Amino acid sequence: MGRSPCCEKAHTNKGAWTKEEDDRLIAYIKAHGEGCWRSLPKAAGLLRCGKSCRLRWINYLRPDLKRGNFTEEEDELIIKLHSLLGNKWSLIAGRLPGRTDNEIKNYWNTHIKRKLLNRGIDPITHRILNEVTSHHHEYSHSSSPSHSPSPTTTPNSTTTTTTISFSAPITIPKKEDVFDMKDDNFNQEPRLEKCPDLNLDLRISPPYQQQNHESLKTGTRICFTCSLGMESSQDCNCSQTIVGCSTTSSNGNSICYDFLGLKNNGALDYRSLEMK
DNA sequence: AATAGTGCCAACCGCTGGAAA
DNA sequence: CTTTCCAGCGGTTGGCACTAT
């Protein structure tokens, strides 16, 4: 029953790869292409398990790897994607040509986490640090409505829209305060620092309530596929959409929504994301 | 110069979903 | 339908390199 046994793990090498092993793997993949990792080690004359070969190739030997330092643009893109996707490193890597999930994961843990902490942003929640620790202060800066992240309530609706903005001035605690959380100074007046020319606005909200009411009246439907930004998918059931998503179609047949508010600036297109 | 501490990253480990038998 | 395996993923770790004392 089931498949034949996997590779013999007792007779496989572990640890760092040698130059000779690398050369063998590269030569084999150049000749036969990627795939069938299970049989590759034997065919290539390597004493490694297929899993190890795959990892070595994907993370180190692939010719299209970029290598080298991450640019500031890549940094910001990773931060933005992480705020949307969480620790989905493979999805994030899919948006960064030449970068691997492992590389991004390492870079996140060693650089970006610290970078965000220095900005006073929690790297897990992407919220301002003192909001995480003190709910009392959560909305204390909302006098400036676009400051992030401050839930706003749509008029005449019962649901909440959360706007996460990276483009607005970000509240940065003093550096010494960040590193001394016990210090009472941490709750003192923070300074404001403006983020450079990056519009990273993110809006997460259910479909606008008034539109819902309107659509109920007019008999229009909400297309879930479009709400995920996949209006060109064959699963899309609102083929008569004319003016595109985030607007009500003029013939009233369907309404598409701009999921995450990203379609207009093209920063994140879920159609090109790999879906597991 | 020697040792301890820290940062970085390649590689491994364990889990999961899907496919094969 | 059940069992087994594979490919892929995210979390973790071991070891090297560099810096501080």
mmCIF file of C-alpha atoms (C1' of nucleotides) in Angstrom:
data_model
loop_
_atom_site.group_PDB
_atom_site.id
_atom_site.type_symbol
_atom_site.label_atom_id
_atom_site.label_comp_id
_atom_site.label_asym_id
_atom_site.label_seq_id
_atom_site.Cartn_x
_atom_site.Cartn_y
_atom_site.Cartn_z
ATOM 1 C CA MET A 1 0.000 0.000 0.000
ATOM 2 C CA GLY A 2 1.123 3.547 -0.638
ATOM 3 C CA ARG A 3 4.319 4.497 -2.348
ATOM 4 C CA SER A 4 7.695 2.869 -2.267
ATOM 5 C CA PRO A 5 10.075 3.942 0.499
ATOM 6 C CA CYS A 6 11.752 7.316 0.387
ATOM 7 C CA CYS A 7 15.506 7.913 0.162
ATOM 8 C CA GLU A 8 17.756 6.105 2.600
ATOM 9 C CA LYS A 9 18.395 8.787 5.153
ATOM 10 C CA ALA A 10 21.084 6.724 6.861
ATOM 11 C CA HIS A 11 23.372 7.101 3.870
ATOM 12 C CA THR A 12 22.980 10.809 3.217
ATOM 13 C CA ASN A 13 25.325 13.661 3.970
ATOM 14 C CA LYS A 14 24.306 16.518 6.209
ATOM 15 C CA GLY A 15 25.618 19.974 6.882
ATOM 16 C CA ALA A 16 27.369 22.406 4.596
ATOM 17 C CA TRP A 17 27.551 21.624 0.919
ATOM 18 C CA THR A 18 30.924 21.163 -0.747
ATOM 19 C CA LYS A 19 31.916 22.765 -4.031
ATOM 20 C CA GLU A 20 31.847 19.366 -5.684
ATOM 21 C CA GLU A 21 28.300 18.682 -4.496
ATOM 22 C CA ASP A 22 27.195 22.088 -5.753
ATOM 23 C CA ASP A 23 28.758 21.442 -9.145
ATOM 24 C CA ARG A 24 27.110 18.052 -9.422
ATOM 25 C CA LEU A 25 23.714 19.484 -8.538
ATOM 26 C CA ILE A 26 24.044 22.401 -10.938
ATOM 27 C CA ALA A 27 25.206 20.156 -13.749
ATOM 28 C CA TYR A 28 22.370 17.724 -13.200
ATOM 29 C CA ILE A 29 19.655 20.376 -13.093
ATOM 30 C CA LYS A 30 21.094 22.130 -16.139
ATOM 31 C CA ALA A 31 20.899 18.847 -18.010
ATOM 32 C CA HIS A 32 17.583 17.533 -16.733
ATOM 33 C CA GLY A 33 15.757 20.502 -15.257
ATOM 34 C CA GLU A 34 14.173 20.936 -11.846
ATOM 35 C CA GLY A 35 11.689 18.570 -10.307
ATOM 36 C CA CYS A 36 11.535 14.972 -9.138
ATOM 37 C CA TRP A 37 13.679 15.769 -6.119
ATOM 38 C CA ARG A 38 13.162 12.314 -4.785
ATOM 39 C CA SER A 39 15.148 10.620 -7.499
ATOM 40 C CA LEU A 40 17.540 13.481 -8.174
ATOM 41 C CA PRO A 41 20.252 12.703 -5.589
ATOM 42 C CA LYS A 42 20.817 9.178 -6.860
ATOM 43 C CA ALA A 43 20.680 10.244 -10.490
ATOM 44 C CA ALA A 44 23.090 13.090 -9.856
ATOM 45 C CA GLY A 45 25.419 10.963 -7.758
ATOM 46 C CA LEU A 46 24.826 12.919 -4.585
ATOM 47 C CA LEU A 47 24.686 11.504 -1.075
ATOM 48 C CA ARG A 48 21.964 13.932 -0.057
ATOM 49 C CA CYS A 49 18.252 13.611 0.433
ATOM 50 C CA GLY A 50 16.059 15.206 -2.199
ATOM 51 C CA LYS A 51 14.775 17.723 0.245
ATOM 52 C CA SER A 52 18.265 18.990 0.923
ATOM 53 C CA CYS A 53 19.004 19.214 -2.820
ATOM 54 C CA ARG A 54 15.859 21.190 -3.435
ATOM 55 C CA LEU A 55 16.686 23.624 -0.650
ATOM 56 C CA ARG A 56 20.262 24.063 -1.809
ATOM 57 C CA TRP A 57 19.146 24.769 -5.347
ATOM 58 C CA ILE A 58 16.299 27.111 -4.492
ATOM 59 C CA ASN A 59 18.088 29.090 -1.829
ATOM 60 C CA TYR A 60 21.624 29.212 -3.142
ATOM 61 C CA LEU A 61 22.394 27.782 -6.548
ATOM 62 C CA ARG A 62 19.549 29.027 -8.744
ATOM 63 C CA PRO A 63 21.022 31.264 -11.448
ATOM 64 C CA ASP A 64 18.289 33.894 -11.174
ATOM 65 C CA LEU A 65 19.054 34.707 -7.559
ATOM 66 C CA LYS A 66 19.858 38.330 -6.947
ATOM 67 C CA ARG A 67 22.236 38.038 -3.974
ATOM 68 C CA GLY A 68 23.623 41.158 -2.380
ATOM 69 C CA ASN A 69 22.081 43.687 -0.043
ATOM 70 C CA PHE A 70 18.412 44.531 0.002
ATOM 71 C CA THR A 71 17.518 47.948 -1.350
ATOM 72 C CA GLU A 72 15.423 50.460 0.556
ATOM 73 C CA GLU A 73 12.570 49.803 -1.870
ATOM 74 C CA GLU A 74 12.762 46.095 -1.182
ATOM 75 C CA ASP A 75 12.761 46.812 2.550
ATOM 76 C CA GLU A 76 9.593 48.837 2.320
ATOM 77 C CA LEU A 77 7.929 46.325 0.056
ATOM 78 C CA ILE A 78 8.705 43.516 2.460
ATOM 79 C CA ILE A 79 7.308 45.518 5.351
ATOM 80 C CA LYS A 80 4.166 46.290 3.440
ATOM 81 C CA LEU A 81 3.664 42.743 2.263
ATOM 82 C CA HIS A 82 4.329 41.391 5.729
ATOM 83 C CA SER A 83 1.695 43.688 7.147
ATOM 84 C CA LEU A 84 -0.750 42.189 4.678
ATOM 85 C CA LEU A 85 0.325 38.576 4.563
ATOM 86 C CA GLY A 86 2.081 37.922 7.848
ATOM 87 C CA ASN A 87 4.835 35.314 7.877
ATOM 88 C CA LYS A 88 3.929 33.994 4.441
ATOM 89 C CA TRP A 89 7.518 34.197 3.289
ATOM 90 C CA SER A 90 6.975 32.338 0.058
ATOM 91 C CA LEU A 91 4.207 34.713 -0.969
ATOM 92 C CA ILE A 92 6.353 37.686 -0.056
ATOM 93 C CA ALA A 93 9.286 36.217 -1.967
ATOM 94 C CA GLY A 94 7.010 35.831 -4.968
ATOM 95 C CA ARG A 95 6.763 39.605 -5.148
ATOM 96 C CA LEU A 96 10.519 40.107 -4.945
ATOM 97 C CA PRO A 97 12.247 38.689 -8.022
ATOM 98 C CA GLY A 98 15.555 37.033 -7.261
ATOM 99 C CA ARG A 99 14.880 36.725 -3.550
ATOM 100 C CA THR A 100 14.072 33.518 -1.731
ATOM 101 C CA ASP A 101 11.662 32.951 1.098
ATOM 102 C CA ASN A 102 14.532 31.835 3.314
ATOM 103 C CA GLU A 103 16.534 34.948 2.513
ATOM 104 C CA ILE A 104 13.612 37.221 3.226
ATOM 105 C CA LYS A 105 12.789 35.390 6.427
ATOM 106 C CA ASN A 106 16.376 35.755 7.624
ATOM 107 C CA TYR A 107 16.491 39.381 6.572
ATOM 108 C CA TRP A 108 13.255 40.061 8.355
ATOM 109 C CA ASN A 109 14.474 38.504 11.583
ATOM 110 C CA THR A 110 17.863 40.193 11.528
ATOM 111 C CA HIS A 111 17.194 43.624 10.028
ATOM 112 C CA ILE A 112 13.618 44.636 9.466
ATOM 113 C CA LYS A 113 12.332 43.638 12.880
ATOM 114 C CA ARG A 114 14.860 45.964 14.438
ATOM 115 C CA LYS A 115 14.164 48.657 11.888
ATOM 116 C CA LEU A 116 10.469 48.627 12.764
ATOM 117 C CA LEU A 117 11.192 48.640 16.470
ATOM 118 C CA ASN A 118 13.378 51.678 15.941
ATOM 119 C CA ARG A 119 10.435 53.323 14.205
ATOM 120 C CA GLY A 120 8.290 52.452 17.187
ATOM 121 C CA ILE A 121 6.275 49.903 15.231
ATOM 122 C CA ASP A 122 5.519 46.437 16.473
ATOM 123 C CA PRO A 123 6.927 44.041 13.847
ATOM 124 C CA ILE A 124 4.226 41.458 14.471
ATOM 125 C CA THR A 125 1.111 43.612 14.484
ATOM 126 C CA HIS A 126 2.521 46.573 12.528
ATOM 127 C CA ARG A 127 0.931 48.825 15.052
ATOM 128 C CA ILE A 128 2.603 51.579 16.952
ATOM 129 C CA LEU A 129 4.349 50.070 19.942
ATOM 130 C CA ASN A 130 2.755 51.983 22.790
ATOM 131 C CA GLU A 131 -0.644 51.127 21.359
ATOM 132 C CA VAL A 132 0.142 47.486 21.765
ATOM 133 C CA THR A 133 1.118 47.839 25.380
ATOM 134 C CA SER A 134 -1.364 50.480 26.395
ATOM 135 C CA HIS A 135 -4.857 50.276 25.002
ATOM 136 C CA HIS A 136 -5.651 53.503 26.798
ATOM 137 C CA HIS A 137 -3.480 55.381 24.341
ATOM 138 C CA GLU A 138 -4.769 53.548 21.322
ATOM 139 C CA TYR A 139 -6.879 56.329 19.960
ATOM 140 C CA SER A 140 -5.229 59.220 21.713
ATOM 141 C CA HIS A 141 -3.543 60.392 18.509
ATOM 142 C CA SER A 142 -6.643 60.145 16.389
ATOM 143 C CA SER A 143 -7.093 63.891 16.381
ATOM 144 C CA SER A 144 -5.173 63.557 13.155
ATOM 145 C CA PRO A 145 -7.503 61.143 11.447
ATOM 146 C CA SER A 146 -5.111 59.671 8.940
ATOM 147 C CA HIS A 147 -2.541 58.686 11.525
ATOM 148 C CA SER A 148 -2.198 55.000 11.675
ATOM 149 C CA PRO A 149 -3.784 52.777 12.593
ATOM 150 C CA SER A 150 -6.995 54.279 13.781
ATOM 151 C CA PRO A 151 -10.281 52.583 13.202
ATOM 152 C CA THR A 152 -12.816 54.922 11.706
ATOM 153 C CA THR A 153 -16.499 54.403 11.627
ATOM 154 C CA THR A 154 -18.422 54.923 8.461
ATOM 155 C CA PRO A 155 -21.318 57.296 8.991
ATOM 156 C CA ASN A 156 -24.670 55.592 9.349
ATOM 157 C CA SER A 157 -23.097 52.198 9.521
ATOM 158 C CA THR A 158 -22.589 49.706 12.275
ATOM 159 C CA THR A 159 -19.327 48.243 11.066
ATOM 160 C CA THR A 160 -15.833 49.503 11.478
ATOM 161 C CA THR A 161 -13.296 50.288 8.808
ATOM 162 C CA THR A 162 -9.699 49.973 9.877
ATOM 163 C CA THR A 163 -7.266 52.145 7.996
ATOM 164 C CA ILE A 164 -3.635 51.228 8.305
ATOM 165 C CA SER A 165 -1.548 53.995 6.882
ATOM 166 C CA PHE A 166 2.188 54.102 6.406
ATOM 167 C CA SER A 167 2.217 57.266 4.436
ATOM 168 C CA ALA A 168 1.046 59.600 7.117
ATOM 169 C CA PRO A 169 3.408 60.995 9.718
ATOM 170 C CA ILE A 170 4.372 58.149 11.974
ATOM 171 C CA THR A 171 4.684 58.587 15.679
ATOM 172 C CA ILE A 172 8.202 57.633 16.626
ATOM 173 C CA PRO A 173 9.085 57.262 20.256
ATOM 174 C CA LYS A 174 12.451 58.663 21.198
ATOM 175 C CA LYS A 175 15.185 56.151 20.504
ATOM 176 C CA GLU A 176 16.263 55.935 24.098
ATOM 177 C CA ASP A 177 12.662 55.338 25.056
ATOM 178 C CA VAL A 178 12.342 52.370 22.757
ATOM 179 C CA PHE A 179 15.283 50.677 24.350
ATOM 180 C CA ASP A 180 14.214 51.391 27.906
ATOM 181 C CA MET A 181 10.633 50.293 28.128
ATOM 182 C CA LYS A 182 10.643 50.474 31.902
ATOM 183 C CA ASP A 183 11.482 54.145 31.790
ATOM 184 C CA ASP A 184 8.488 56.319 32.472
ATOM 185 C CA ASN A 185 9.715 58.594 29.701
ATOM 186 C CA PHE A 186 8.309 56.112 27.243
ATOM 187 C CA ASN A 187 4.876 57.586 27.673
ATOM 188 C CA GLN A 188 6.033 61.132 27.231
ATOM 189 C CA GLU A 189 5.272 63.222 24.193
ATOM 190 C CA PRO A 190 6.505 61.343 21.145
ATOM 191 C CA ARG A 191 8.112 63.128 18.264
ATOM 192 C CA LEU A 192 6.658 62.965 14.807
ATOM 193 C CA GLU A 193 8.608 61.822 11.826
ATOM 194 C CA LYS A 194 7.425 61.819 8.260
ATOM 195 C CA CYS A 195 7.881 58.782 6.100
ATOM 196 C CA PRO A 196 9.480 59.527 2.746
ATOM 197 C CA ASP A 197 7.273 59.561 -0.359
ATOM 198 C CA LEU A 198 5.737 56.184 0.131
ATOM 199 C CA ASN A 199 2.047 55.777 -0.171
ATOM 200 C CA LEU A 200 1.437 52.560 1.636
ATOM 201 C CA ASP A 201 -2.137 53.181 2.647
ATOM 202 C CA LEU A 202 -4.043 50.057 3.462
ATOM 203 C CA ARG A 203 -7.716 49.860 4.098
ATOM 204 C CA ILE A 204 -9.421 46.787 5.443
ATOM 205 C CA SER A 205 -13.158 46.924 5.525
ATOM 206 C CA PRO A 206 -16.225 44.992 4.635
ATOM 207 C CA PRO A 207 -18.224 46.313 1.696
ATOM 208 C CA TYR A 208 -19.502 49.788 2.317
ATOM 209 C CA GLN A 209 -22.808 49.556 4.114
ATOM 210 C CA GLN A 210 -24.663 52.149 2.121
ATOM 211 C CA GLN A 211 -23.730 50.355 -1.026
ATOM 212 C CA ASN A 212 -25.025 47.203 0.533
ATOM 213 C CA HIS A 213 -28.338 48.786 1.234
ATOM 214 C CA GLU A 214 -28.394 50.240 -2.219
ATOM 215 C CA SER A 215 -27.541 46.951 -3.771
ATOM 216 C CA LEU A 216 -30.299 45.264 -1.847
ATOM 217 C CA LYS A 217 -32.742 47.794 -3.191
ATOM 218 C CA THR A 218 -31.562 47.465 -6.754
ATOM 219 C CA GLY A 219 -31.039 43.755 -6.613
ATOM 220 C CA THR A 220 -27.315 43.917 -7.325
ATOM 221 C CA ARG A 221 -24.928 41.281 -6.062
ATOM 222 C CA ILE A 222 -21.596 41.399 -4.347
ATOM 223 C CA CYS A 223 -19.033 39.309 -6.181
ATOM 224 C CA PHE A 224 -16.730 37.595 -3.728
ATOM 225 C CA THR A 225 -14.168 36.835 -6.404
ATOM 226 C CA CYS A 226 -13.925 40.508 -7.278
ATOM 227 C CA SER A 227 -13.734 41.436 -3.636
ATOM 228 C CA LEU A 228 -10.500 39.459 -3.592
ATOM 229 C CA GLY A 229 -9.192 41.383 -6.561
ATOM 230 C CA MET A 230 -9.616 38.485 -8.964
ATOM 231 C CA GLU A 231 -12.256 39.902 -11.225
ATOM 232 C CA SER A 232 -10.668 38.348 -14.279
ATOM 233 C CA SER A 233 -10.861 34.915 -12.752
ATOM 234 C CA GLN A 234 -13.202 32.412 -14.277
ATOM 235 C CA ASP A 235 -14.780 32.141 -10.851
ATOM 236 C CA CYS A 236 -15.916 35.723 -11.147
ATOM 237 C CA ASN A 237 -19.657 35.755 -11.458
ATOM 238 C CA CYS A 238 -20.088 39.378 -12.375
ATOM 239 C CA SER A 239 -19.051 39.248 -15.991
ATOM 240 C CA GLN A 240 -21.121 42.328 -16.795
ATOM 241 C CA THR A 241 -19.008 44.584 -14.666
ATOM 242 C CA ILE A 242 -18.218 47.609 -16.808
ATOM 243 C CA VAL A 243 -16.335 50.184 -14.890
ATOM 244 C CA GLY A 244 -14.110 47.894 -12.933
ATOM 245 C CA CYS A 245 -13.852 47.205 -9.260
ATOM 246 C CA SER A 246 -14.454 49.583 -6.392
ATOM 247 C CA THR A 247 -17.301 51.232 -8.233
ATOM 248 C CA THR A 248 -20.894 50.412 -8.769
ATOM 249 C CA SER A 249 -21.597 49.309 -12.291
ATOM 250 C CA SER A 250 -23.833 51.612 -14.201
ATOM 251 C CA ASN A 251 -26.228 48.851 -15.170
ATOM 252 C CA GLY A 252 -26.627 47.838 -11.551
ATOM 253 C CA ASN A 253 -25.861 44.231 -12.134
ATOM 254 C CA SER A 254 -23.002 43.838 -9.752
ATOM 255 C CA ILE A 255 -20.656 45.647 -7.479
ATOM 256 C CA CYS A 256 -16.982 44.909 -7.128
ATOM 257 C CA TYR A 257 -14.925 46.009 -4.186
ATOM 258 C CA ASP A 258 -11.354 46.990 -3.891
ATOM 259 C CA PHE A 259 -10.143 44.410 -1.425
ATOM 260 C CA LEU A 260 -7.471 45.954 0.829
ATOM 261 C CA GLY A 261 -7.760 49.162 -1.171
ATOM 262 C CA LEU A 262 -4.745 48.270 -3.258
ATOM 263 C CA LYS A 263 -6.031 47.909 -6.758
ATOM 264 C CA ASN A 264 -5.832 51.544 -7.675
ATOM 265 C CA ASN A 265 -2.183 52.016 -6.899
ATOM 266 C CA GLY A 266 -1.283 48.574 -8.176
ATOM 267 C CA ALA A 267 0.904 47.888 -5.208
ATOM 268 C CA LEU A 268 -0.462 44.452 -4.608
ATOM 269 C CA ASP A 269 -2.248 42.384 -7.156
ATOM 270 C CA TYR A 270 -3.585 39.194 -5.675
ATOM 271 C CA ARG A 271 -4.101 37.752 -9.134
ATOM 272 C CA SER A 272 -0.384 37.243 -9.396
ATOM 273 C CA LEU A 273 0.046 35.876 -5.915
ATOM 274 C CA GLU A 274 0.618 32.213 -5.604
ATOM 275 C CA MET A 275 -2.319 30.695 -3.816
ATOM 276 C CA LYS A 276 -1.573 27.591 -1.793
ATOM 277 C "C1'" DA B 1 46.303 38.194 22.300
ATOM 278 C "C1'" DA B 2 42.573 35.729 24.297
ATOM 279 C "C1'" DT B 3 37.955 35.252 25.412
ATOM 280 C "C1'" DA B 4 33.057 36.326 25.438
ATOM 281 C "C1'" DG B 5 29.215 38.195 23.220
ATOM 282 C "C1'" DT B 6 26.522 39.128 19.157
ATOM 283 C "C1'" DG B 7 24.896 38.961 14.382
ATOM 284 C "C1'" DC B 8 24.099 36.591 10.392
ATOM 285 C "C1'" DC B 9 22.736 32.974 7.332
ATOM 286 C "C1'" DA B 10 22.776 28.269 5.394
ATOM 287 C "C1'" DA B 11 20.785 24.237 6.502
ATOM 288 C "C1'" DC B 12 17.887 21.279 9.123
ATOM 289 C "C1'" DC B 13 13.445 19.959 11.369
ATOM 290 C "C1'" DG B 14 8.704 19.215 11.667
ATOM 291 C "C1'" DC B 15 4.320 20.029 9.875
ATOM 292 C "C1'" DT B 16 0.654 20.194 6.176
ATOM 293 C "C1'" DG B 17 -1.955 19.504 1.876
ATOM 294 C "C1'" DG B 18 -2.249 16.960 -2.024
ATOM 295 C "C1'" DA B 19 -1.122 13.106 -4.917
ATOM 296 C "C1'" DA B 20 -0.018 8.360 -5.691
ATOM 297 C "C1'" DA B 21 -0.593 3.537 -4.851
ATOM 298 C "C1'" DC C 1 -11.307 4.803 1.161
ATOM 299 C "C1'" DT C 2 -6.965 4.405 3.471
ATOM 300 C "C1'" DT C 3 -2.200 4.657 3.784
ATOM 301 C "C1'" DT C 4 2.084 6.418 2.480
ATOM 302 C "C1'" DC C 5 5.013 9.633 0.416
ATOM 303 C "C1'" DC C 6 6.446 14.070 -1.701
ATOM 304 C "C1'" DA C 7 6.857 18.942 -2.247
ATOM 305 C "C1'" DG C 8 6.644 22.986 -0.100
ATOM 306 C "C1'" DC C 9 6.428 25.904 3.801
ATOM 307 C "C1'" DG C 10 7.668 28.337 8.238
ATOM 308 C "C1'" DG C 11 10.292 27.874 12.500
ATOM 309 C "C1'" DT C 12 14.583 26.835 14.561
ATOM 310 C "C1'" DT C 13 19.423 25.913 15.094
ATOM 311 C "C1'" DG C 14 24.533 25.354 14.425
ATOM 312 C "C1'" DG C 15 28.465 27.396 13.242
ATOM 313 C "C1'" DC C 16 31.191 30.953 11.257
ATOM 314 C "C1'" DA C 17 32.609 35.875 11.283
ATOM 315 C "C1'" DC C 18 32.993 39.972 13.454
ATOM 316 C "C1'" DT C 19 33.198 43.122 17.504
ATOM 317 C "C1'" DA C 20 33.778 44.342 22.274
ATOM 318 C "C1'" DT C 21 36.101 43.769 26.512
#
